[in-house]
Coordinates of C-alpha atoms and ligand atoms in Angstrom, one line a residue:
Chain A
M1 CA 114.0 138.3 140.3
I2 CA 110.5 139.7 140.0
T3 CA 107.8 140.4 142.2
L4 CA 104.8 140.2 141.5
T5 CA 101.2 140.3 143.7
M6 CA 99.0 137.7 143.5
N7 CA 96.0 137.1 145.4
G8 CA 96.9 140.0 147.6
L9 CA 100.4 138.4 148.8
P10 CA 103.8 139.7 147.0
V11 CA 105.4 137.3 145.9
T12 CA 108.5 136.7 144.2
V13 CA 109.7 134.3 141.4
E14 CA 112.1 133.8 138.6
E15 CA 112.4 136.1 135.4
G16 CA 111.0 134.0 132.5
S17 CA 108.3 132.1 134.8
T18 CA 105.0 131.9 133.4
L19 CA 101.7 133.2 136.0
L20 CA 101.1 129.6 135.7
E21 CA 104.7 128.2 137.2
A22 CA 104.6 130.9 139.9
A23 CA 101.2 130.3 141.0
R24 CA 101.8 126.7 141.7
F25 CA 105.2 127.7 143.5
F26 CA 103.4 129.5 145.7
G27 CA 100.3 126.3 146.3
F28 CA 98.0 128.5 144.7
P29 CA 96.0 125.9 142.1
I30 CA 94.9 126.6 138.4
P31 CA 93.1 123.6 136.9
T32 CA 95.3 123.3 133.4
L33 CA 94.5 121.0 130.5
C34 CA 96.4 121.4 127.5
H35 CA 98.7 121.9 129.7
L36 CA 101.8 119.8 130.5
E37 CA 105.4 120.1 132.4
G38 CA 107.8 119.7 129.6
L39 CA 105.8 120.4 126.4
T40 CA 105.9 124.4 125.1
P41 CA 102.2 125.8 126.9
Y42 CA 100.1 126.7 124.4
G43 CA 97.4 128.1 125.9
A44 CA 94.6 126.1 123.7
C45 CA 91.8 124.9 126.4
R46 CA 91.9 128.6 127.9
L47 CA 91.1 126.6 131.5
C48 CA 93.8 128.4 133.5
L49 CA 92.3 131.4 133.1
V50 CA 93.7 134.0 135.6
E51 CA 92.3 138.0 136.2
V52 CA 95.4 140.7 135.7
G53 CA 95.2 144.2 136.1
R54 CA 93.0 146.2 138.8
G55 CA 89.8 147.8 138.1
D56 CA 87.9 148.0 135.5
K57 CA 91.1 147.6 133.7
A58 CA 91.3 144.0 134.7
K59 CA 92.0 141.2 131.9
L60 CA 91.3 137.6 132.0
V61 CA 94.6 135.6 130.3
T62 CA 95.9 132.3 130.2
A63 CA 98.2 131.7 133.2
C64 CA 100.2 129.3 131.3
T65 CA 101.6 131.4 128.6
Y66 CA 101.5 134.6 130.3
P67 CA 104.7 136.1 131.8
A68 CA 105.4 136.6 135.0
A69 CA 106.0 140.8 135.4
D70 CA 107.4 143.4 138.0
G71 CA 104.4 144.8 139.8
L72 CA 101.8 142.6 137.6
V73 CA 98.5 141.8 140.3
V74 CA 97.3 138.7 139.5
R75 CA 93.7 136.6 141.8
T76 CA 93.7 133.2 140.3
G77 CA 90.1 132.7 141.4
S78 CA 88.2 135.6 141.7
S79 CA 84.7 135.3 140.8
R80 CA 85.3 136.1 137.3
V81 CA 87.6 133.8 136.6
I82 CA 85.7 131.0 138.3
R83 CA 82.5 132.4 136.2
A84 CA 84.7 131.8 133.2
R85 CA 86.3 129.0 134.4
K86 CA 82.9 127.0 134.9
M87 CA 81.6 128.2 131.4
I88 CA 84.2 126.8 130.0
L89 CA 83.9 123.4 131.3
E90 CA 80.5 123.3 130.2
L91 CA 81.8 124.0 126.6
L92 CA 84.7 121.4 127.2
L93 CA 82.5 118.8 128.6
A94 CA 79.3 120.0 125.6
S95 CA 82.0 119.4 122.9
C96 CA 83.5 115.5 124.7
P97 CA 81.6 114.3 127.8
Q98 CA 83.2 110.8 127.3
S99 CA 86.4 112.3 128.5
K100 CA 87.5 111.0 132.1
V101 CA 90.2 114.0 131.9
I102 CA 87.3 116.9 131.5
Q103 CA 84.6 115.0 134.1
D104 CA 86.8 115.0 137.0
L105 CA 87.9 119.0 136.3
A106 CA 84.0 119.9 136.0
A107 CA 83.5 117.8 138.8
A108 CA 85.9 119.6 141.0
Y109 CA 84.7 122.9 140.1
E110 CA 80.9 121.1 140.3
V111 CA 79.8 121.5 136.9
R112 CA 77.7 119.1 137.0
Q113 CA 75.6 120.2 133.6
Q114 CA 75.9 122.2 130.1
R115 CA 73.7 123.7 128.3
F116 CA 74.9 123.6 124.8
R117 CA 74.2 121.2 122.3
Q118 CA 75.7 118.0 123.1
E119 CA 78.7 116.6 120.9
Y120 CA 80.7 113.9 121.0
E121 CA 84.4 115.0 119.7
D122 CA 87.0 112.6 119.7
C123 CA 89.9 115.7 119.4
I124 CA 89.3 118.8 121.9
L125 CA 92.3 120.4 119.8
C126 CA 94.4 120.8 122.0
G127 CA 97.9 120.1 121.0
L128 CA 98.7 118.2 123.6
C129 CA 99.7 114.6 121.4
V130 CA 101.1 117.4 118.5
R131 CA 103.4 118.8 121.2
M132 CA 104.3 115.9 122.5
C133 CA 104.6 113.6 119.4
E134 CA 107.3 117.0 118.1
E135 CA 108.8 117.7 121.5
Q136 CA 109.6 114.9 123.1
M137 CA 109.5 111.4 120.9
R138 CA 111.2 114.2 118.0
A139 CA 109.3 112.5 115.8
K140 CA 106.7 115.2 114.0
A141 CA 104.5 112.1 113.1
I142 CA 101.1 113.8 113.9
G143 CA 100.3 117.5 113.5
F144 CA 97.4 119.9 112.6
R145 CA 95.4 119.6 109.0
G146 CA 93.4 122.1 107.7
R147 CA 91.6 124.7 109.7
G148 CA 88.2 126.4 111.1
E149 CA 85.5 123.5 111.5
R150 CA 88.0 121.2 109.3
R151 CA 90.8 121.1 111.7
S152 CA 91.9 117.8 113.0
V153 CA 95.0 115.6 113.9
G154 CA 96.8 113.5 112.6
T155 CA 99.6 112.0 109.8
P156 CA 99.9 113.5 106.2
F157 CA 97.4 112.2 104.4
D158 CA 95.9 110.0 106.9
A159 CA 98.2 107.4 106.1
P160 CA 100.4 105.1 108.6
S161 CA 103.8 107.6 109.3
P162 CA 106.9 106.0 108.8
A163 CA 108.5 108.8 110.8
C164 CA 106.1 107.4 113.7
R165 CA 108.1 105.4 116.4
L166 CA 104.6 103.7 117.8
C167 CA 105.7 104.5 121.3
G168 CA 102.1 105.7 121.9
G169 CA 102.8 109.2 123.7
C170 CA 100.3 110.8 122.1
M171 CA 98.0 108.5 123.3
Y172 CA 99.1 109.0 126.7
V173 CA 98.6 112.2 126.4
C174 CA 94.9 112.7 125.1
P175 CA 92.4 113.6 127.7
A176 CA 89.8 112.6 124.6
C177 CA 91.5 109.4 124.3
Q178 CA 89.8 108.9 127.6
L179 CA 86.4 107.8 126.0
R180 CA 87.7 104.5 125.2
C181 CA 86.6 103.6 128.5
T182 CA 82.9 104.6 127.2
Y183 CA 83.2 100.8 125.2
H184 CA 81.6 101.5 122.2
E185 CA 78.6 103.7 123.7
P186 CA 79.6 107.0 122.9
E187 CA 76.3 108.4 124.3
K188 CA 77.5 107.0 128.2
A189 CA 78.5 110.4 129.5
I190 CA 80.1 107.7 132.3
C191 CA 83.7 107.0 132.1
G192 CA 83.5 103.1 132.6
S193 CA 87.2 102.6 132.8
C194 CA 87.2 100.9 136.0
A195 CA 85.2 98.4 135.1
N196 CA 87.4 98.1 132.1
L197 CA 90.8 97.7 133.1
S198 CA 92.0 96.6 129.6
P199 CA 91.3 98.8 127.0
P200 CA 88.8 97.5 124.6
C201 CA 89.9 98.2 121.2
L202 CA 92.2 95.1 122.3
E203 CA 90.1 93.1 122.5
K204 CA 87.3 93.3 119.9
R205 CA 88.2 92.2 116.8
E206 CA 86.4 95.2 114.8
F207 CA 87.4 98.5 116.0
D208 CA 84.7 100.1 113.7
D209 CA 82.5 101.2 116.2
L210 CA 84.6 102.2 119.2
M211 CA 85.5 106.0 119.1
C212 CA 89.1 106.2 118.5
F213 CA 91.0 110.0 117.6
M214 CA 93.3 108.7 115.4
A215 CA 93.6 107.1 111.9
P216 CA 95.5 105.0 111.8
C217 CA 95.1 103.9 115.5
V218 CA 98.5 103.8 117.3
A219 CA 97.3 100.3 119.2
C220 CA 95.5 99.3 116.7
E221 CA 99.3 99.6 114.4
I222 CA 101.0 98.0 117.8
R223 CA 98.7 94.7 117.9
K224 CA 99.1 94.7 113.7
G225 CA 102.9 94.5 114.5
Chain B
M1 CA 104.6 115.5 87.3
S2 CA 108.1 115.4 87.9
S3 CA 110.8 115.9 90.2
E4 CA 113.2 117.2 88.8
D5 CA 110.0 120.3 88.5
V6 CA 109.6 120.3 92.2
S7 CA 113.6 120.4 93.1
R8 CA 114.3 122.9 90.6
I9 CA 111.0 125.3 92.3
V10 CA 112.4 124.5 95.9
E11 CA 115.7 125.5 94.5
E12 CA 114.4 128.6 93.2
H13 CA 112.7 129.5 96.5
A14 CA 115.8 128.8 98.6
G15 CA 116.8 130.8 101.5
K16 CA 113.5 133.1 100.5
P17 CA 111.7 134.3 103.1
G18 CA 108.3 132.5 103.8
G19 CA 109.2 130.1 101.1
L20 CA 107.0 127.2 101.6
I21 CA 104.0 129.1 100.4
G22 CA 105.7 130.4 97.6
I23 CA 107.2 126.9 97.0
L24 CA 103.2 125.7 96.8
Q25 CA 101.6 128.2 95.2
E26 CA 104.4 127.4 92.3
I27 CA 103.6 123.9 92.2
Q28 CA 100.1 124.8 92.7
A29 CA 100.1 127.0 89.6
R30 CA 101.9 124.7 86.9
Y31 CA 99.7 121.2 88.0
G32 CA 96.4 123.1 89.3
Y33 CA 97.0 121.0 92.6
L34 CA 99.6 119.7 94.9
P35 CA 100.2 115.9 93.9
P36 CA 101.0 114.1 97.4
D37 CA 104.5 113.2 95.6
A38 CA 104.8 117.0 95.1
L39 CA 104.9 117.6 99.1
G40 CA 107.0 114.5 100.1
A41 CA 109.5 116.4 97.9
V42 CA 109.2 119.6 99.0
A43 CA 109.9 118.9 102.8
E44 CA 112.6 116.9 102.0
G45 CA 114.0 119.7 99.7
I46 CA 113.3 122.4 102.7
G47 CA 114.0 120.1 105.2
R48 CA 111.1 120.0 107.2
S49 CA 108.8 117.7 108.0
L50 CA 105.8 116.1 106.0
T51 CA 103.9 116.9 108.8
D52 CA 104.2 120.3 108.1
V53 CA 103.9 121.1 105.1
Y54 CA 100.6 119.2 104.6
G55 CA 99.6 120.8 107.3
V56 CA 100.3 124.5 105.4
A57 CA 98.9 122.8 102.4
T58 CA 95.5 122.2 104.4
F59 CA 95.6 125.5 105.6
F60 CA 94.6 127.3 103.3
R61 CA 91.8 127.2 101.3
S62 CA 93.6 128.1 97.4
F63 CA 95.5 125.3 97.9
S64 CA 94.2 122.1 96.8
L65 CA 95.2 118.5 97.1
K66 CA 92.8 117.0 94.7
P67 CA 93.0 117.6 91.4
R68 CA 91.1 120.7 89.7
G69 CA 89.0 120.9 86.5
K70 CA 89.7 122.5 83.4
H71 CA 87.9 125.3 84.7
L72 CA 87.5 126.7 88.2
C73 CA 84.1 128.0 89.2
S74 CA 83.9 130.0 92.5
V75 CA 80.7 130.5 93.7
C76 CA 81.3 133.2 96.7
L77 CA 79.1 132.5 99.6
G78 CA 80.4 136.1 101.7
T79 CA 78.0 137.8 103.8
A80 CA 77.3 140.3 101.5
C81 CA 76.7 137.7 98.4
H82 CA 75.1 135.2 100.8
V83 CA 72.1 137.6 101.5
R84 CA 71.8 138.4 98.0
G85 CA 71.0 134.5 96.9
G86 CA 74.8 133.2 96.7
A87 CA 73.4 129.8 98.0
V88 CA 70.8 129.4 95.8
I89 CA 73.4 130.3 92.5
A90 CA 76.1 127.4 94.5
E91 CA 73.0 125.2 94.2
E92 CA 72.0 126.0 90.9
F93 CA 75.8 125.6 89.9
G94 CA 75.9 122.0 91.6
R95 CA 73.0 121.0 89.7
A96 CA 74.4 121.8 86.7
L97 CA 77.1 119.9 86.8
N98 CA 76.3 117.3 89.2
V99 CA 78.6 117.9 91.8
A100 CA 79.4 118.9 95.2
P101 CA 81.4 122.7 96.1
G102 CA 84.6 121.1 96.6
E103 CA 84.5 118.6 94.1
T104 CA 85.6 118.1 90.0
T105 CA 83.2 116.6 87.3
G106 CA 83.7 113.1 86.6
D107 CA 85.1 114.6 82.7
R108 CA 87.6 116.9 84.7
D109 CA 85.9 119.6 82.9
F110 CA 84.9 122.0 86.0
T111 CA 85.9 122.5 89.4
L112 CA 83.1 124.0 91.5
E113 CA 83.8 125.8 95.5
T114 CA 82.1 128.3 97.5
V115 CA 84.5 130.8 98.6
N116 CA 84.0 133.8 101.8
C117 CA 83.7 137.3 100.1
L118 CA 86.0 138.0 96.9
G119 CA 86.1 141.8 97.6
A120 CA 83.7 142.8 95.1
C121 CA 80.5 142.4 97.8
A122 CA 78.6 145.9 96.3
L123 CA 78.4 143.8 92.9
G124 CA 77.4 140.5 94.8
P125 CA 76.4 137.7 93.9
I126 CA 79.6 137.1 92.7
V127 CA 80.5 134.3 90.7
V128 CA 84.2 134.0 89.3
V129 CA 85.0 131.7 86.3
D130 CA 88.4 131.2 85.5
G131 CA 90.3 134.4 86.7
H132 CA 87.0 135.9 85.3
Y133 CA 84.4 137.8 87.2
F134 CA 80.3 137.8 87.0
S135 CA 78.4 140.2 89.1
N136 CA 74.7 140.1 89.7
V137 CA 74.4 136.8 89.2
S138 CA 71.0 135.0 88.9
P139 CA 70.4 131.4 88.7
V140 CA 68.9 131.2 85.2
R141 CA 72.2 133.2 84.2
V142 CA 74.3 129.6 85.3
K143 CA 73.7 128.0 82.3
E144 CA 74.7 130.4 80.1
I145 CA 78.0 130.9 81.9
L146 CA 79.2 127.7 82.2
E147 CA 79.0 127.5 78.5
K148 CA 80.9 130.5 78.0
A149 CA 83.6 128.7 80.1
R150 CA 83.1 126.0 77.7
N151 CA 84.0 128.0 75.3
G152 CA 87.2 129.7 76.7
L153 CA 86.1 133.2 78.2
D154 CA 89.0 134.2 76.9
N155 CA 87.7 134.5 73.4
V156 CA 84.1 135.8 74.0
E157 CA 84.1 139.3 72.4
V158 CA 84.5 141.9 75.2
T159 CA 81.8 145.1 74.3
T160 CA 78.8 142.4 74.5
D161 CA 79.8 140.5 77.6
Q162 CA 78.4 141.9 80.8
R163 CA 81.0 139.5 82.5
I164 CA 83.1 142.6 82.8
F165 CA 83.4 145.6 84.9
P166 CA 85.5 148.7 84.8
V167 CA 87.9 149.3 87.5
E168 CA 89.3 153.0 88.3
V169 CA 93.1 152.6 89.6
S170 CA 95.4 154.9 90.5
C171 CA 99.2 155.3 91.4
P172 CA 100.5 153.2 93.7
R173 CA 103.5 155.7 95.1
C174 CA 101.5 158.9 94.1
N175 CA 98.3 157.9 94.3
H176 CA 97.1 160.0 91.7
S177 CA 94.6 158.9 89.3
L178 CA 95.9 157.0 86.1
M179 CA 92.5 157.2 84.5
D180 CA 92.1 159.5 81.5
P181 CA 88.8 160.1 80.6
A182 CA 89.8 162.0 77.0
R183 CA 90.8 159.0 75.6
L184 CA 88.2 156.4 75.6
V185 CA 89.2 152.5 75.2
D186 CA 86.2 149.7 75.1
G187 CA 84.0 152.7 75.5
Q188 CA 85.3 153.5 79.2
P189 CA 88.0 155.9 80.3
S190 CA 90.7 154.4 79.4
I191 CA 93.6 153.5 82.2
S192 CA 97.4 156.0 80.9
V193 CA 100.6 155.2 81.7
T194 CA 103.6 155.6 80.2
V195 CA 105.8 153.4 79.1
V196 CA 109.7 153.0 77.6
F197 CA 110.8 150.4 75.6
A198 CA 113.6 150.4 73.0
G199 CA 114.7 153.6 74.8
E200 CA 111.5 155.7 73.8
H201 CA 109.0 156.7 76.3
F202 CA 105.1 157.0 75.0
R203 CA 101.9 156.7 76.3
L204 CA 100.0 153.7 76.6
H205 CA 96.4 153.4 77.2
L206 CA 94.6 150.2 78.5
S207 CA 91.0 148.8 78.7
C208 CA 89.8 149.9 82.4
L209 CA 87.1 146.8 82.1
Y210 CA 88.7 144.0 84.2
G211 CA 88.5 141.1 81.4
S212 CA 89.5 143.0 78.0
Y213 CA 93.1 142.9 77.2
N214 CA 92.9 146.2 74.9
V215 CA 95.3 148.5 74.7
E216 CA 96.2 151.5 72.1
S217 CA 99.9 152.4 72.2
E218 CA 101.5 155.5 70.8
R219 CA 104.3 153.2 69.2
E220 CA 103.9 149.5 68.2
I221 CA 105.6 147.2 71.2
P222 CA 106.5 143.4 69.8
R223 CA 104.2 140.6 71.0
D224 CA 106.2 138.9 73.7
A225 CA 108.3 142.2 74.4
L226 CA 108.7 143.4 77.7
A227 CA 108.0 146.9 78.6
D228 CA 108.3 149.3 81.1
F229 CA 106.2 150.9 82.9
F230 CA 105.9 154.7 85.0
C231 CA 102.8 156.2 86.9
P232 CA 103.0 159.3 84.1
H233 CA 102.4 162.1 87.1
C234 CA 105.1 161.6 89.6
H235 CA 106.7 159.3 87.3
A236 CA 107.4 156.5 89.6
H237 CA 108.7 152.7 88.3
L238 CA 105.9 150.8 88.1
T239 CA 107.0 147.2 86.5
G240 CA 108.2 145.0 89.7
G241 CA 105.5 143.4 91.7
S242 CA 105.0 139.9 91.9
N243 CA 106.0 137.4 88.6
C244 CA 103.6 136.7 86.6
L245 CA 102.2 133.1 87.8
E246 CA 101.5 132.5 83.3
C247 CA 105.0 133.9 81.8
G248 CA 107.2 134.9 84.6
A249 CA 108.2 138.6 83.6
P250 CA 107.5 141.2 86.5
M251 CA 103.6 142.6 87.0
V252 CA 102.7 146.4 86.7
P253 CA 100.3 146.9 90.6
M254 CA 97.6 149.8 90.8
I255 CA 95.6 150.9 93.6
V256 CA 92.3 150.1 92.6
R257 CA 89.8 152.9 94.1
G258 CA 87.8 151.1 96.7
G259 CA 90.3 149.5 98.1
G260 CA 92.7 146.5 96.7
I261 CA 95.7 146.0 93.9
V262 CA 95.7 144.8 90.3
Q263 CA 98.2 143.8 88.6
I264 CA 99.4 143.5 85.1
C265 CA 102.0 141.3 83.5
S266 CA 104.5 143.7 82.0
R267 CA 104.7 141.6 79.1
R268 CA 102.7 142.6 75.5
G269 CA 100.0 140.1 75.3
C270 CA 100.7 139.0 78.5
R271 CA 97.1 138.1 80.1
G272 CA 98.4 137.8 83.1
H273 CA 96.5 139.4 86.1
L274 CA 95.8 139.6 89.6
L275 CA 93.5 141.1 91.4
D276 CA 93.4 141.6 95.4
L277 CA 90.4 143.3 96.2
S278 CA 89.9 142.2 100.3
G279 CA 93.5 143.5 101.1
G280 CA 92.5 147.0 100.9
M281 CA 88.9 146.9 101.7
Q282 CA 87.8 149.3 104.6
Ligands
LIG1 S1 103.3 107.0 118.7 FE1 103.9 108.2 117.1 S2 102.7 109.9 116.6 FE2 102.1 109.6 119.0 S3 103.8 110.3 120.0 FE3 105.1 108.4 119.9 S4 106.1 109.2 117.5 FE4 104.1 110.5 117.6
LIG2 S1 93.7 114.4 119.9 FE1 93.7 114.3 122.2 S2 95.6 115.4 123.0 FE2 95.8 115.1 120.3 S3 94.8 117.5 120.6 FE3 93.2 116.3 120.1 S4 92.4 116.1 122.6 FE4 94.7 116.9 122.2
LIG3 S1 96.6 125.4 130.1 FE1 96.3 126.9 129.9 S2 95.2 127.2 128.1 FE2 95.0 125.1 128.8
LIG4 S1 80.4 138.6 100.3 FE1 80.9 137.6 98.5 S2 82.1 139.5 97.2 FE2 82.4 139.8 99.4

């Protein structure tokens, strides 16, 4: 067992736990986006930042990947943490404002505006779908391709993958796939999912003007098949 | 592409660490690009998913999934070359070849690409065509460079050509300079090493001009024979770098002054060489 201090409280957790697991167990809320129980931690979204250490030495680390260690001093809601989280939420809103998941997270932190150039990304590269496909579906049909600005998620050669089980798991976990709910007006940052009970991509014949992150789209494949 | 070729390459790399990149490099060296079928065959051969192999193949700039032209023309857009007008050079090449960076001309003659720093910043803007470095390139020289490439850079007269720059090298073990100012080759101090061939020791003087293959040897080494290279100062065995991409013989690594490593093929007459200036730049 490991003993550490969390928000001033001495807590004991099992060896091998991450700070996120420890915090959740003791009821300290930490927002996450790229973390999902059952998938390996990935540390892509940086939303789960917490502060570890004391005074000048204190640093921000991602709770979902940081292992709990004896004597660690952790703060999950210090002003520095909150400031960093708000900034990350602004950046997430700047890249993918249509995502219901991101909107909800931003709302919870009272982030109502962002100060950066507005983009409408189809994918925030959180890696949830890639891990879902590999670790839970054991298919490895999709993966990361390219790097830097050109990094993207999809199948090799963008061709329908024989390895894909058409399970829809990737779309289920995708925070950016919620963007389908904006119908074909991406500039509408407000999600319309309550008004659209079924995904418009299944109703419309031409999907071209709908934003969908995957080519080929699994929904389309299911419909065709 | 023949699938036996690919499976042979995969087999040769079996069990070696970092195998995938080595395999892809070899396929790329053979075909000039990575054919889609080859990626599938590699995935099958090494028992990884095509998704993984494709991810690696698209991650590295040195791999290409599209067939490349006969000549590869890389214009440096690294910071140093950029401020010296690399972008204008790239544009000029694009105009002259009528392609955008990353594309290949319709006649499959040239592939144009832009790269980020080739490690020779002080000589920028740098353009590399078929492994030959051109330094201080200005837009007016673009046409001339392309013309030279068409004629075959290896045949261009060495001494009258400004594309070549001298390198100063030292022994990778004792770091003693291998330059011999008393013995000139191509009018420059030569690189002097000891070689052992057919049981005999003698001195070999190589041209220090990068791109020149002139050699002066105390004894004759027949073409295509392999010689063993030693440092004349610490007698360290120099042969044994990577294998030559052209002929597969072991290469001879030497430290370049200012950082980096140059490797030359140990086979007489083979022009295989690798210049990696990036690793050692401080
Ligand atoms: S639908 Fe295909 S790509 Fe998506 S998780 Fe399932 S197997 Fe993987
Ligand atoms: S497609 Fe969705 S789940 Fe996959 S990496 Fe992009 S945002 Fe994440
Ligand atoms: S949840 Fe920890 S980095 Fe995304
Ligand atoms: S920036 Fe061009 S060689 Fe370094």
